[in-house]
Coordinates of C-alpha atoms in Angstrom, one line a residue:
X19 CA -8.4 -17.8 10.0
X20 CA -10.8 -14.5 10.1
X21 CA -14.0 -15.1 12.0
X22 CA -16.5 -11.5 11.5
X23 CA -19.4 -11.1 13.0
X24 CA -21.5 -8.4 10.9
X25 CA -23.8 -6.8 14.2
X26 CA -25.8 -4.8 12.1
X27 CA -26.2 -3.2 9.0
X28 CA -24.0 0.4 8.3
X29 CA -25.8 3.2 6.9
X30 CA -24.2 4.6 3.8
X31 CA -22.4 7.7 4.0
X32 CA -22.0 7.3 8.0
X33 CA -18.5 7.6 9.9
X34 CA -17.0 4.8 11.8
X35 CA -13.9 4.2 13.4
X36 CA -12.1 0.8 12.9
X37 CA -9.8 -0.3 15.9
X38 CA -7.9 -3.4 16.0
X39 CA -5.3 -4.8 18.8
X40 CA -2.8 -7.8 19.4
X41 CA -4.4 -10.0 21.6
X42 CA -2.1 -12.8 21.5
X43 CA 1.6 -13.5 19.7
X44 CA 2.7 -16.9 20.3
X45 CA 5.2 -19.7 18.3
X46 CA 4.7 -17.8 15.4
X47 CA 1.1 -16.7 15.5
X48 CA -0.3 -13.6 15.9
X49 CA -4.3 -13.5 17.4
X50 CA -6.0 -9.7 16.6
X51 CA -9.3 -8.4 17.1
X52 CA -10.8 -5.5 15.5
X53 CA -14.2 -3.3 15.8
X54 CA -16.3 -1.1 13.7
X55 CA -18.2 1.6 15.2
X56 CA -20.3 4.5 14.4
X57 CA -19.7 8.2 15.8
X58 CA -22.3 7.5 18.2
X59 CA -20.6 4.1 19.7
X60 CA -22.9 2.0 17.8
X61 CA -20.9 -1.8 16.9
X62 CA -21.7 -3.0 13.3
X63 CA -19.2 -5.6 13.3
X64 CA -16.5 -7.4 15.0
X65 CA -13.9 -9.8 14.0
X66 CA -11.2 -12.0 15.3
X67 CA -8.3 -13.4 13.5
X68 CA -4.9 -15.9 13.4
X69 CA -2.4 -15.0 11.3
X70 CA 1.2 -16.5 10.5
X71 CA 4.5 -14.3 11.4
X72 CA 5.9 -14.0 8.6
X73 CA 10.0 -12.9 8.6
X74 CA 11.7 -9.7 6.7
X75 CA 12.8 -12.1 4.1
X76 CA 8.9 -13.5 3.3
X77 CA 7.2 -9.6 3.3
X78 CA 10.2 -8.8 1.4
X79 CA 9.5 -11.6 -1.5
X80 CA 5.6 -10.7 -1.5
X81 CA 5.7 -7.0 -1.0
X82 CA 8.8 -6.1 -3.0
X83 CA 10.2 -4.9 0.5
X84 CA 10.7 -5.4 4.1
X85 CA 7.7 -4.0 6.1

């Protein structure tokens, strides 16, 4: 699940910084959040999302190795 909530409209050309964090890893799920801002602290979108752990073996088989 990826839930994004688009604040406001980026101007093209401008910088931003993405960050992200683990907010949660339980029974095999991992919860993140993430942010894009401008230079100037501006928030032009925000998202939260649930993904499956997946094991060495899984990443392996889908990425050609192991990340």
């Amino acid at each position: 699940r990826l839930e994004t909530e688009f604040r406001r409209g980026l101007p093209v050309g401008a910088a931003c910084l993405v960050t992200t964090h683990i907010e949660t890893m339980r029974h095999g799920l991992v919860d993140v959040a993430g942010e894009l801002a401008g230079e100037d602290g501006t928030v032009y979108a925000r998202a939260l999302g649930r993904f499956k752990r997946l094991s060495p073996d899984a990443l392996k088989a889908m990425f050609g190795r192991a990340l």
